[in-house]
Tab-separated table of C-alpha atoms and ligand atoms in Angstrom:
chain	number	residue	atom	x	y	z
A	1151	UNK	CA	15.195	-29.784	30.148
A	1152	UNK	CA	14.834	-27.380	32.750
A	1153	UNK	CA	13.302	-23.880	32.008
A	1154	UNK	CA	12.404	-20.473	33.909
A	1155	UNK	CA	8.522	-19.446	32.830
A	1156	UNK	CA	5.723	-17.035	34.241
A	1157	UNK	CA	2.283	-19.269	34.619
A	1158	UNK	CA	-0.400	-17.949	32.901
A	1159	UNK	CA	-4.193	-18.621	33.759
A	1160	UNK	CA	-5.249	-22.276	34.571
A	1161	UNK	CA	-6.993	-24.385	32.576
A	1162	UNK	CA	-9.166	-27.665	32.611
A	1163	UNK	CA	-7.194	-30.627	34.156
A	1164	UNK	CA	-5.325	-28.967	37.080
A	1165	UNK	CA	-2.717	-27.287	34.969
A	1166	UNK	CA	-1.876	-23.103	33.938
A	1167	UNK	CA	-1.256	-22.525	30.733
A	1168	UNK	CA	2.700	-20.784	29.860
A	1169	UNK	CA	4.136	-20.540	26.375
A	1170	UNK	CA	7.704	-21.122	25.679
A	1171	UNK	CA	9.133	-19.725	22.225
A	1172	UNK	CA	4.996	-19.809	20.814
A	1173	UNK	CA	4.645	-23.474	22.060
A	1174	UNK	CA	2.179	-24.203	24.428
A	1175	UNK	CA	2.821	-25.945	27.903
A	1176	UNK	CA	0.515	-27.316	30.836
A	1177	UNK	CA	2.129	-26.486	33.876
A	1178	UNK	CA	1.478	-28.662	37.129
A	1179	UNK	CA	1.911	-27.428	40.164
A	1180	UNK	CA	2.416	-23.379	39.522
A	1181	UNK	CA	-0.246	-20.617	40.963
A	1182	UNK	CA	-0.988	-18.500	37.848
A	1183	UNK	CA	1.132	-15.870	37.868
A	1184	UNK	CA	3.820	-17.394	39.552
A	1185	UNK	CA	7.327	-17.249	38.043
A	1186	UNK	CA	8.671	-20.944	38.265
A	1187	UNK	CA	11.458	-22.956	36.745
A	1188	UNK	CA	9.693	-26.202	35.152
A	1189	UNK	CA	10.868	-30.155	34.215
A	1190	UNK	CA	9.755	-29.881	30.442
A	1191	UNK	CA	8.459	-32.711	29.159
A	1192	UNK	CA	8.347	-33.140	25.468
A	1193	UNK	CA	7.088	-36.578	25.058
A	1194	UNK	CA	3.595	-35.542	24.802
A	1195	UNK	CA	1.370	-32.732	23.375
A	1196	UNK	CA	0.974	-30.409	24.195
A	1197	UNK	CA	4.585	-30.281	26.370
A	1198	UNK	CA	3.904	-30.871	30.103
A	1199	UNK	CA	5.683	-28.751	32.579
A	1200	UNK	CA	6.263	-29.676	36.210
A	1201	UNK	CA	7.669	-27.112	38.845
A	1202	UNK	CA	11.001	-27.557	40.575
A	1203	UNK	CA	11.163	-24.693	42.049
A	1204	UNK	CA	9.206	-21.585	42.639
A	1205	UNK	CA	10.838	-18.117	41.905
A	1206	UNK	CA	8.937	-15.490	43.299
A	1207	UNK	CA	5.382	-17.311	45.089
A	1208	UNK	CA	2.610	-16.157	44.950
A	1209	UNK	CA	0.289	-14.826	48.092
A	1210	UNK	CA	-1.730	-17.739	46.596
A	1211	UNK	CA	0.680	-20.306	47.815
A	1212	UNK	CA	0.360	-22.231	50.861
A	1213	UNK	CA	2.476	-25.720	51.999
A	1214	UNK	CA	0.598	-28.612	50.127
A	1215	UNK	CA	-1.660	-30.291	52.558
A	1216	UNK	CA	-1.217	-33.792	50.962
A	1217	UNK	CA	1.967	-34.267	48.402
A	1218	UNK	CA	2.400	-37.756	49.695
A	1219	UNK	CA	0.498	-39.640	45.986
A	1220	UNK	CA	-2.180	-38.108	43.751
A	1221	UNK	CA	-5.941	-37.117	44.622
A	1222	UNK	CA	-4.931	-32.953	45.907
A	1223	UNK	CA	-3.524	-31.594	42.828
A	1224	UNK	CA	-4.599	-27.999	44.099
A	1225	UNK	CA	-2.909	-28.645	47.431
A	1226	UNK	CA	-0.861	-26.241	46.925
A	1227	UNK	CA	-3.038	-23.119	46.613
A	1228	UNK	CA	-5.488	-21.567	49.426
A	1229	UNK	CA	-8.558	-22.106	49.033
A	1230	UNK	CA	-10.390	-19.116	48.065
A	1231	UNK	CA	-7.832	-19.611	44.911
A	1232	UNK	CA	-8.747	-23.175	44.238
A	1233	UNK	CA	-12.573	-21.697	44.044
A	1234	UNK	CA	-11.284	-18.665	42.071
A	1235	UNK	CA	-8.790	-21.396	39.973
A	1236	UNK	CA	-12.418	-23.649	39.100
A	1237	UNK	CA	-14.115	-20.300	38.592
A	1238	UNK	CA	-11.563	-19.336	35.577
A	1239	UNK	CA	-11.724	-22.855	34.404
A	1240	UNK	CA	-15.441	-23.148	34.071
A	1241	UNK	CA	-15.627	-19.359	32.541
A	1242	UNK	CA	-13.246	-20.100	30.376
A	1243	UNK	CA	-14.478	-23.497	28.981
A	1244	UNK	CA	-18.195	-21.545	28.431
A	1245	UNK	CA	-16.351	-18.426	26.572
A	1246	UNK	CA	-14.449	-21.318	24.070
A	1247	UNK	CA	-16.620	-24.459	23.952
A	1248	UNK	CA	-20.031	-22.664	24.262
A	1249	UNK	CA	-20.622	-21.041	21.106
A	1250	UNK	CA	-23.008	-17.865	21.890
A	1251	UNK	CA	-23.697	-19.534	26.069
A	1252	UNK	CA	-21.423	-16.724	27.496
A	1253	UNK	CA	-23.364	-13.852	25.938
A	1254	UNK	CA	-26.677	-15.612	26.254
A	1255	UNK	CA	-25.732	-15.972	30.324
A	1256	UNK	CA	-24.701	-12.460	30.373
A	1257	UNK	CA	-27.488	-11.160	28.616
A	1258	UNK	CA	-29.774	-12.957	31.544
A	1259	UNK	CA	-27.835	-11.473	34.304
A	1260	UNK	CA	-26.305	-14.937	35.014
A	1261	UNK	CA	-22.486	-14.660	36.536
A	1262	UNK	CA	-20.579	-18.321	36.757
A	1263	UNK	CA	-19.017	-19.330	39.829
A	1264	UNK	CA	-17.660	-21.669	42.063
A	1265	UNK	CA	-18.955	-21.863	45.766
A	1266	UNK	CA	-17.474	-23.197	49.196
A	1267	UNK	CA	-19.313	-26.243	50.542
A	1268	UNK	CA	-18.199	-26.999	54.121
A	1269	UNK	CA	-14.403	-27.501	54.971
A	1270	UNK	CA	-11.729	-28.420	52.604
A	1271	UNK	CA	-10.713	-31.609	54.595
A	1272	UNK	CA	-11.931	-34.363	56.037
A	1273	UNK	CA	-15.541	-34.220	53.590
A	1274	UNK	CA	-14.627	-37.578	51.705
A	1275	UNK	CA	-16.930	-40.065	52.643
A	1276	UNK	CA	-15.481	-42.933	49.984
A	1277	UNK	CA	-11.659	-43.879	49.465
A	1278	UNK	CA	-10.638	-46.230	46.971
A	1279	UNK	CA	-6.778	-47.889	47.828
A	1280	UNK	CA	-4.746	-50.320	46.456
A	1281	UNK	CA	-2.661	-52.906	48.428
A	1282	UNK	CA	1.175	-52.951	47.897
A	1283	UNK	CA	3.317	-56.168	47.767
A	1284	UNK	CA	3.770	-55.867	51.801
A	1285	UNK	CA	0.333	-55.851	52.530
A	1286	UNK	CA	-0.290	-52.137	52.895
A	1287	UNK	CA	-2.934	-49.460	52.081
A	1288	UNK	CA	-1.547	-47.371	49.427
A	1289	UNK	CA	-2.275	-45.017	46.661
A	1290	UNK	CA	-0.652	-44.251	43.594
A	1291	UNK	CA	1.740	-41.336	42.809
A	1292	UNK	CA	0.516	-38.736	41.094
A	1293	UNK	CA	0.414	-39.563	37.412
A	1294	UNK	CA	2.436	-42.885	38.012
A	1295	UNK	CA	2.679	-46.531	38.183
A	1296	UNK	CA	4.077	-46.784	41.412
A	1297	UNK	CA	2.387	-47.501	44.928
A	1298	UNK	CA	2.672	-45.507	48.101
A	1299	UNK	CA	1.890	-46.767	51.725
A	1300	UNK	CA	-0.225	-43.788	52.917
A	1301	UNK	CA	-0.524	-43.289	56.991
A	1302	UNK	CA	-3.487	-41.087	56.247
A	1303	UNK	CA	-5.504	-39.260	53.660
A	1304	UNK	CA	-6.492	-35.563	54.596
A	1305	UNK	CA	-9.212	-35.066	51.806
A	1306	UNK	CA	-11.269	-38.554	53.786
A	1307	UNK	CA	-13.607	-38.537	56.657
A	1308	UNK	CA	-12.241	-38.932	60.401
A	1309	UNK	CA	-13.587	-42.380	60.454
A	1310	UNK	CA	-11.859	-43.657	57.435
A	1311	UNK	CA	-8.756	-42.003	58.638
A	1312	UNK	CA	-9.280	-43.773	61.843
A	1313	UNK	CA	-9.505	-47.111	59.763
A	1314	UNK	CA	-6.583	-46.026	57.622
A	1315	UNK	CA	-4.452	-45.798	61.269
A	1316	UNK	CA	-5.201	-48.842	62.690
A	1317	UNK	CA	-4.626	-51.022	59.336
A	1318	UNK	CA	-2.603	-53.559	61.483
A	1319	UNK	CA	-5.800	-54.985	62.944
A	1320	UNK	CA	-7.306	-55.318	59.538
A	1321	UNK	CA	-4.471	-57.964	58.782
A	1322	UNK	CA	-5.532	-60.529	56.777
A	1323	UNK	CA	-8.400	-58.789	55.712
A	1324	UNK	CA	-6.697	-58.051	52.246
A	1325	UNK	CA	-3.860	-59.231	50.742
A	1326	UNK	CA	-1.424	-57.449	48.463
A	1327	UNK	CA	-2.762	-56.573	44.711
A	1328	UNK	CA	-6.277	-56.123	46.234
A	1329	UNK	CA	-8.636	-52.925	46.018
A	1330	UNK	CA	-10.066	-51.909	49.042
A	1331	UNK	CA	-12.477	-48.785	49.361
A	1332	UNK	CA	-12.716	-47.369	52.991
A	1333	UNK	CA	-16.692	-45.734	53.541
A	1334	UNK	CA	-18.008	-43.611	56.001
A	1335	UNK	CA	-21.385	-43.790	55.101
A	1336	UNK	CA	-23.858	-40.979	56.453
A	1337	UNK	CA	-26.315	-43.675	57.975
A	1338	UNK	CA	-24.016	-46.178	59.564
A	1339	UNK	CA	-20.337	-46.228	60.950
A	1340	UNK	CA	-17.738	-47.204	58.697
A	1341	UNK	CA	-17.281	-50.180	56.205
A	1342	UNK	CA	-14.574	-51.623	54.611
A	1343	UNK	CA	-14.728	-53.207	50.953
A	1344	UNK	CA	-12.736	-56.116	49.462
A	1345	UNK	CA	-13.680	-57.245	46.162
A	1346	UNK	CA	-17.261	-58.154	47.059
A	1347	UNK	CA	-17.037	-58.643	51.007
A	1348	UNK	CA	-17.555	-55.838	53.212
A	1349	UNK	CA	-16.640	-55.210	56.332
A	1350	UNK	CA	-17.668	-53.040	59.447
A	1351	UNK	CA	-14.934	-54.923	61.805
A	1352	UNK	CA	-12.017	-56.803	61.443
A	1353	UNK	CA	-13.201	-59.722	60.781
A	1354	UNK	CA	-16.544	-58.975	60.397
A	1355	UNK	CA	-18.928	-59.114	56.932
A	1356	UNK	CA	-22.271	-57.095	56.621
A	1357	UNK	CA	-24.199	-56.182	54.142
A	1358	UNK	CA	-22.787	-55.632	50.686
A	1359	UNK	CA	-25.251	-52.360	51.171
A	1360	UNK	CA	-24.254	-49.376	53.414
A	1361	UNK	CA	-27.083	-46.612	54.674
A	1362	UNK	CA	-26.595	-43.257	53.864
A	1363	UNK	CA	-29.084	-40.503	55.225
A	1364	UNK	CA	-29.446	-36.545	54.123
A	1365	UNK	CA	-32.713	-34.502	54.073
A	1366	UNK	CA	-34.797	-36.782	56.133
A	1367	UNK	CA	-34.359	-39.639	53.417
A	1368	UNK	CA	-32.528	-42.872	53.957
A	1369	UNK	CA	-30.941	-44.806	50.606
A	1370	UNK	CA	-29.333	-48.105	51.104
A	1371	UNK	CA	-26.446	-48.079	48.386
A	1372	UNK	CA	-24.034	-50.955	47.124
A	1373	UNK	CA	-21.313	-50.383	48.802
A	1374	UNK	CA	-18.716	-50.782	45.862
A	1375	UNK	CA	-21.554	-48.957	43.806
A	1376	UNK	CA	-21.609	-45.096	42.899
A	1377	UNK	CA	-22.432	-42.613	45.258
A	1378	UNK	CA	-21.596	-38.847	45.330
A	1379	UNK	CA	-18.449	-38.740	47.994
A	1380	UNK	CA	-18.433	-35.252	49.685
A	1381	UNK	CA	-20.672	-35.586	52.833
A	1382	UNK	CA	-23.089	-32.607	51.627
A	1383	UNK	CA	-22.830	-33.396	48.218
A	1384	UNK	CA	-26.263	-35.077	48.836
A	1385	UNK	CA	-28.028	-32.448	50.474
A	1386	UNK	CA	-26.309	-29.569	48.335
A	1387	UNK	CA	-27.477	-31.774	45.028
A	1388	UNK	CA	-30.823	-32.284	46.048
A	1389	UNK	CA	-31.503	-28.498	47.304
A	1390	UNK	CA	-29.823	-27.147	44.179
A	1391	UNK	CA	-31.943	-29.561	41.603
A	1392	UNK	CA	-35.100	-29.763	42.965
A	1393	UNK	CA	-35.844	-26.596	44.521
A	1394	UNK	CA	-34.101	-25.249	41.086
A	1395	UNK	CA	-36.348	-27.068	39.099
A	1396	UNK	CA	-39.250	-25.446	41.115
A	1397	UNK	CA	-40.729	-29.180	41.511
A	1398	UNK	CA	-44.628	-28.917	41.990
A	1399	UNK	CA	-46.633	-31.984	43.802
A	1400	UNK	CA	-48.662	-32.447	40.021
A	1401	UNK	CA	-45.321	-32.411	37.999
A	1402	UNK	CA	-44.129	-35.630	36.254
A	1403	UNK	CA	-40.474	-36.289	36.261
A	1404	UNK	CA	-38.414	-37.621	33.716
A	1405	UNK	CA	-34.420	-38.354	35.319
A	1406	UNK	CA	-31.469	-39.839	33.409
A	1407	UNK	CA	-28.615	-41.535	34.748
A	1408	UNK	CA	-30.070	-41.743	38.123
A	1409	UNK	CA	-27.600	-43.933	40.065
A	1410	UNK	CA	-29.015	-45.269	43.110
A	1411	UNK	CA	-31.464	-42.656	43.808
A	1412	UNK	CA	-30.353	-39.778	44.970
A	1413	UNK	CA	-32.575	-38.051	43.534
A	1414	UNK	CA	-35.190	-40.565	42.663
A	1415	UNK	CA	-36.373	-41.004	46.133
A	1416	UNK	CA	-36.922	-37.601	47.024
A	1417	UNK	CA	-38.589	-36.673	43.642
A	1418	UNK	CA	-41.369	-39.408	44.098
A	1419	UNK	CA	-42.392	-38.187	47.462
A	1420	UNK	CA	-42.140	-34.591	45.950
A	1421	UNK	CA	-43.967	-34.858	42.636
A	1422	UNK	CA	-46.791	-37.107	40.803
A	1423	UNK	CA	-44.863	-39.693	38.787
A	1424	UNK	CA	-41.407	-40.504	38.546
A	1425	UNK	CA	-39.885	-42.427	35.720
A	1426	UNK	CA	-35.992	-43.431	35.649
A	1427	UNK	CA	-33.234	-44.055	32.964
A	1428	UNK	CA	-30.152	-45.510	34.895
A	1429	UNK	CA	-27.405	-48.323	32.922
A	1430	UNK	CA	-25.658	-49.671	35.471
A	1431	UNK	CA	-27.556	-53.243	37.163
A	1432	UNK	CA	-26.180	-52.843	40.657
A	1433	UNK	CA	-27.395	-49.343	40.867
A	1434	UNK	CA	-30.699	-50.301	39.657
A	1435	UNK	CA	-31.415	-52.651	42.286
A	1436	UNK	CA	-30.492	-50.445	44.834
A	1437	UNK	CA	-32.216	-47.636	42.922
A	1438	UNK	CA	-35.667	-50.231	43.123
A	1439	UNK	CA	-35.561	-50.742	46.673
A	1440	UNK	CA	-34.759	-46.985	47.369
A	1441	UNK	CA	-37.605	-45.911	45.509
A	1442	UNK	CA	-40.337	-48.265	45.135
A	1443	UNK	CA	-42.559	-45.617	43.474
A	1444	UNK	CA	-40.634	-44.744	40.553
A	1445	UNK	CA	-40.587	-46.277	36.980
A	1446	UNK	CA	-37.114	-47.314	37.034
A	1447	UNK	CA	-35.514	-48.908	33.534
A	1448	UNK	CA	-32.472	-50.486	33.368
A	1449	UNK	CA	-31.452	-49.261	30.147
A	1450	UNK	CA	-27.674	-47.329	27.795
A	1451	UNK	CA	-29.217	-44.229	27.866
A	1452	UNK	CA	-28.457	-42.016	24.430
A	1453	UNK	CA	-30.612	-39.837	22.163
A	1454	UNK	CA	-32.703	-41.903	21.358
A	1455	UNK	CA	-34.035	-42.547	25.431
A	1456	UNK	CA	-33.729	-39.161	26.196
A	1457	UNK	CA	-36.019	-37.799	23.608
A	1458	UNK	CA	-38.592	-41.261	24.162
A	1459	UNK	CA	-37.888	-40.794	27.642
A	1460	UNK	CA	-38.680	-37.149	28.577
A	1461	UNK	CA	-42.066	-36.952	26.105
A	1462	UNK	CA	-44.612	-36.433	28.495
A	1463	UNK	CA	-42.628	-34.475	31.273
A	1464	UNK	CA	-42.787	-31.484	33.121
A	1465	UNK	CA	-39.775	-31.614	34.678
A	1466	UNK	CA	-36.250	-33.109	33.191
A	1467	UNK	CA	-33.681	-34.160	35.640
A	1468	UNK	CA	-30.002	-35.540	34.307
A	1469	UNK	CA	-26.714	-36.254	35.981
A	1470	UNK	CA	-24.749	-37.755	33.556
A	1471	UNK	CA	-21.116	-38.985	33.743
A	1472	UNK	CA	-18.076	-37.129	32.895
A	1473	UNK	CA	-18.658	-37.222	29.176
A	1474	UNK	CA	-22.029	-35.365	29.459
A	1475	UNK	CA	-25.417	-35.568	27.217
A	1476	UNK	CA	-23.664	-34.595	24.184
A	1477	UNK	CA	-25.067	-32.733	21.620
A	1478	UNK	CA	-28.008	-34.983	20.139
A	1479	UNK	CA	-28.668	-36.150	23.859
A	1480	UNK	CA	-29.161	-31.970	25.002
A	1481	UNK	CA	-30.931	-31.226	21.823
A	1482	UNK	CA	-33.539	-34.406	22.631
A	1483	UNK	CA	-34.067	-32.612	26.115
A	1484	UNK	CA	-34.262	-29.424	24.946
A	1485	UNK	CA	-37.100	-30.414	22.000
A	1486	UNK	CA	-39.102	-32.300	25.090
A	1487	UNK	CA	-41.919	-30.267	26.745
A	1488	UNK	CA	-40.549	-29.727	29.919
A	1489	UNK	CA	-41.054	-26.499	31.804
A	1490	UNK	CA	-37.735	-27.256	33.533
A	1491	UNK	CA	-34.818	-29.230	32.785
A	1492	UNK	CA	-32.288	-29.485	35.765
A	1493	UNK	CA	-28.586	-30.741	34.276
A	1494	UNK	CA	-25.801	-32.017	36.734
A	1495	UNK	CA	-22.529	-31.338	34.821
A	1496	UNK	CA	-19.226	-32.535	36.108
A	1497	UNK	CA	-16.899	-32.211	33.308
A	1498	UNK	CA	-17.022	-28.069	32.151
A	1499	UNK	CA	-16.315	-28.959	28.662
A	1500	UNK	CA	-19.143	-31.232	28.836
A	1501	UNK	CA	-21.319	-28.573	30.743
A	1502	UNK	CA	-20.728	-25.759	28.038
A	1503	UNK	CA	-21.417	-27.915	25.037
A	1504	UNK	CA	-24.642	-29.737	26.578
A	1505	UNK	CA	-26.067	-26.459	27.539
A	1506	UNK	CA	-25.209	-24.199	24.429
A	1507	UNK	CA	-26.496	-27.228	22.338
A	1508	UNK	CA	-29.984	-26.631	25.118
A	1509	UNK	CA	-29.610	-22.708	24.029
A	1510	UNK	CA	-29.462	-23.409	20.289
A	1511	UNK	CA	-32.681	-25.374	20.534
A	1512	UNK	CA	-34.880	-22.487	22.369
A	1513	UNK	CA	-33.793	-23.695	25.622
A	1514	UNK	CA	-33.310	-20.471	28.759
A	1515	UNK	CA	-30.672	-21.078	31.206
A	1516	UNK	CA	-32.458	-19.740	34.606
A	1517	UNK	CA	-29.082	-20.634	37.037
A	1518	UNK	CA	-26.385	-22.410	36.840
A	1519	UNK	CA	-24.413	-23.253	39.937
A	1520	UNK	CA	-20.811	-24.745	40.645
A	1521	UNK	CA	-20.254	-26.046	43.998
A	1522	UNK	CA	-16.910	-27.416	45.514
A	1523	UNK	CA	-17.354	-30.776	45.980
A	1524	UNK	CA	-13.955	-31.984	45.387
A	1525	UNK	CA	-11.898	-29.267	47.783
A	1526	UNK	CA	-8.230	-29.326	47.192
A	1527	UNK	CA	-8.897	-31.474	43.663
A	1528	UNK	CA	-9.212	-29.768	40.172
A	1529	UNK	CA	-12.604	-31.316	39.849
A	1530	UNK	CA	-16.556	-29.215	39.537
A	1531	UNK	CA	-19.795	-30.232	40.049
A	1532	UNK	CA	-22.094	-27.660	38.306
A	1533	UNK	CA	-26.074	-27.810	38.297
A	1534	UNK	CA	-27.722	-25.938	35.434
A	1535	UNK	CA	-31.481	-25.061	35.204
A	1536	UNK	CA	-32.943	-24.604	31.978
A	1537	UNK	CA	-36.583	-23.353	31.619
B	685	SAM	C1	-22.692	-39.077	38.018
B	685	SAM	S1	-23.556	-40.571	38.301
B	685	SAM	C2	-25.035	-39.911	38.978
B	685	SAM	C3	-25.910	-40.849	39.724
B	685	SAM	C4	-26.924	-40.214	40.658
B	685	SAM	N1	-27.648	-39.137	40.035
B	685	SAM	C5	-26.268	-39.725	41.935
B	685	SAM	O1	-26.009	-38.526	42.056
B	685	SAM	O2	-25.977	-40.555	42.822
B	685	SAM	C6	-23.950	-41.045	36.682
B	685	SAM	C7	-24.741	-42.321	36.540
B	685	SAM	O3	-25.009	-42.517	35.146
B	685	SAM	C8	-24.850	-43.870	34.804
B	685	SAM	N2	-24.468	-43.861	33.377
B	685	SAM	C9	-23.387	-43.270	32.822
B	685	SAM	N3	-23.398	-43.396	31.484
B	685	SAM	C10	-24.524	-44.073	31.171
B	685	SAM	C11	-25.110	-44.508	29.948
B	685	SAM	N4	-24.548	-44.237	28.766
B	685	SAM	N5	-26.271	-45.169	29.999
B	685	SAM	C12	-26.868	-45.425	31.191
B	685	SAM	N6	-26.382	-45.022	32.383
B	685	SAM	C13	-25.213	-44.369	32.385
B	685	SAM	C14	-23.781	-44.407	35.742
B	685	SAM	O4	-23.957	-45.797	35.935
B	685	SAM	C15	-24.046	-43.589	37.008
B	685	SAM	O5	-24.913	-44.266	37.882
C-alpha cells in the first residue's frame, strides 16, 4: 500500500514519526517535515513506512552519499540536520524516558546537544564485510538478507578504501561466506582480518594486534577486538571523560566496561590507582598489556560489581554497551562515594534512564555531551558527568 504523508519529528532508530488515520508509522528515509508518499508496511508494529518518492523536499535534503547497502541511513540529509536530527532524538528520549532529568538539566543551565567531530566521511577507521558467493567484498542491504559487492565505502578511512579498490590482489586471501574487517589503525598502516589471521599485505600475516596512537599514548588492540571506530573518537573520549571528571593525580579510579584501555591507560598515568571491570577475555589481555598499572578483573559486570566495585573511589568511569547500566547498576554508582562519576552512553534511551535513575539517588549532572561519532549514521555517543 502506497500512501501520501507529512513526516513528523524523528525519533530513535533513524526513522520520523507520521500518523495515518491515529496509527502510528516509522518513516525511513523522509526529512521531518517533508511531504512524501511511503511503501506501508503492515507486517510489523508499529507500521514501517519507506519513501518512494518525495513531494515537496525539504532544504534539508541533499543526494545520499552512500545508498549502495546499509551503514548511512542519514545519507540523505545535510549534515547540520543529521546533528540537529540526533539533537531531537536525544531531547526527546530525556523529556519521555527520564522522569524529572529534563527539568533537573534545565534547572542547572544544562542544554543537550549534538556536536560536529571532524568531517562526515572518510573518519571510519574499522569496516566489517562479508564475502559473496563470487568471492567479493560486500555488505548487506539495508535491513536485508541479501549481499552487495561494494567498490567503496564513503563513511571508511582512505586506506581501507584503498584496500577495498584493489581487492583483486587480495585473491585468495578470503573465500566466499567469510567475514573480513578492513582497519586503518592510528599507529600502523592498514590490516586486513580473516577469521583469526590478519593481514598487512597480500599474503602477508602479522600480529593478531594492531597499534593505535591518540594523546601521546600507544594501545596495542586485538585486531578483531572492540575499539571505538571514528579516528578522534579516542582523543574526543578521553578529553571529554577525564578532563570532565576533573581527574586529580591523588584520585582513585573505579572504570567499568573498560575494553582494551582506552581509558585505562591514560587514567593510571593521570591518577593514584586504577582498578578495572571489563567481561570480555580478549580485551582483557590487551587491556593487561596496555596498562600494566591498573587492577584489571576479568569479570560480567552488574549491580552487584558496580556497587563492590566503585566503594572506595573518587572518581567513577563507565562506558557500557548499548543496553546501558540500567537502573540498579546507576543507582549502585550513584550510592558510591565518588566526587565524580563520568558515564559514556551510546544508546539515548539507555542514557536518560541510567542518568535519571543517578538523579533520583542524589546524583548532579555537571555536563553532558553528545558528539558525532557516527556522521551520516543515526547513531550518538554521549558522555555525562555526574558530581
Ligand atoms: C562500548 S565498549 C567500551 C570499551 C572501552 N571503554 C573503549 O572505549 O574502548 C563496552 C565494553 O563493555 C564490555 N561489556 C559489555 N557488557 C558487559 C558486561 N555485562 N559485563 C562485562 N563487560 C561488558 C564489552 O566487552 C566492551 O569491551
Amino acid at each position: 500500500m502506497r500512501i501520501d504523508i507529512e513526516a513528523g519529528q524523528p525519533v530513535h532508530g533513524g526513522y520520523t514519526l507520521a500518523r495515518i488515520d491515529g496509527r502510528i508509522v516509522l518513516v525511513e528515509g523522509a526529512a521531518p517535515g517533508e511531504k512524501v508518499e511511503v511503501e506501508i508496511d503492515d507486517t510489523q508494529k508499529p507500521w514501517r513506512g519507506t519513501v518512494t518518492a518525495v513531494h515537496e523536499p525539504s532544504a534539508d535534503r541533499v543526494p545520499h552519499i552512500w545508498d549502495v547497502a546499509g551503514g548511512a541511513e542519514l545519507g540523505y540529509l545535510k549534515r547540520s540536520a543529521q546533528l540537529d536530527w540526533k539533537t531531537a532524538v536525544l531531547n526527546d528520549a530525556i523529556d519521555h524516558l527520564g522522569g524529572g532529568l529534563a527539568d533537573h538539566l534545565k534547572q542547572g543551565g544544562l542544554t543537550v546537544k549534538v556536536n560536529e567531530v571532524g568531517p562526515g566521511l572518510g573518519t571510519r577507521t574499522r569496516l566489517d564485510l562479508e564475502v559473496d558467493e563470487s568471492g567479493k567484498l560486500a555488505m548487506y542491504a539495508h535491513g536485508t538478507n541479501t549481499l552487495v559487492p561494494i567498490d567503496s565505502m564513503p563513511l571508511a578511512a582512505v586506506a581501507i578504501n584503498d584496500i577495498i579498490a584493489d581487492q583483486e590482489a587480495w585473491t585468495g586471501t578470503w573465500q566466499p561466506g567469510d567475514s573480513v574487517r578492513i582497519l586503518a589503525p592510528s599507529g600502523q598502516g592498514p590490516a586486513v582480518a580473516v577469521g583469526k589471521d590478519v593481514y598487512r599485505a597480500p599474503g602477508q600475516k602479522t600480529s593478531s594486534r594492531v597499534m593505535e596512537r591518540a594523546a601521546g599514548y600507544t594501545w596495542e588492540v586485538t585486531a578483531t577486538g572492540f575499539w571505538q571506530t571514528h579516528e578522534k573518537a579516542p582523543v574526543t573520549l578521553l578529553d571529554a571523560v577525564i578532563k570532565g571528571a576533573r581527574l586529580r593525580k591523588s584520585d582513585r579510579v573505579a572504570e567499568f566496561y573498560g575494553g582494551a584501555g582506552l581509558f585505562t591507560l591514560p587514567l593510571t598515568k593521570q591518577a593514584r590507582a586504577v582498578r578495572m571491570w571489563e567481561g570480555n577475555a580478549g580485551a582483557v589481555r590487551d587491556a593487561k598489556r596496555n596498562a600494566p598499572d591498573a587492577k584489571i578483573t576479568q569479570s560480567p559486570i552488574n549491580a552487584k560489581v558496580l556497587a563492590e566495585g566503585s566503594r572506595g573511589a573518587d572518581v567513577v568511569i563507565a562506558d557500557p554497551s548499548r543496553s546501558g547500566l540500567g537502573i540498579p547498576g546507576a543507582k549502585a554508582l550513584a550510592a558510591s562515594d565518588a566526587q565524580a562519576i563520568a558515564l559514556v552512553s551510546c544508546d539515548p534511551a539507555a542514557l536518560a534512564r541510567d542518568v535519571s535513575a543517578m538523579v533520583e539517588e542524589g546524583r548532579t549532572v555537571q555536563s553532558l555531551a553528545s558528539y558525532d561519532l557516527f556522521p551520516h549514521t543515526m547513531h550518538i555517543e554521549a558522555v555525562t558527568i555526574l558530581s
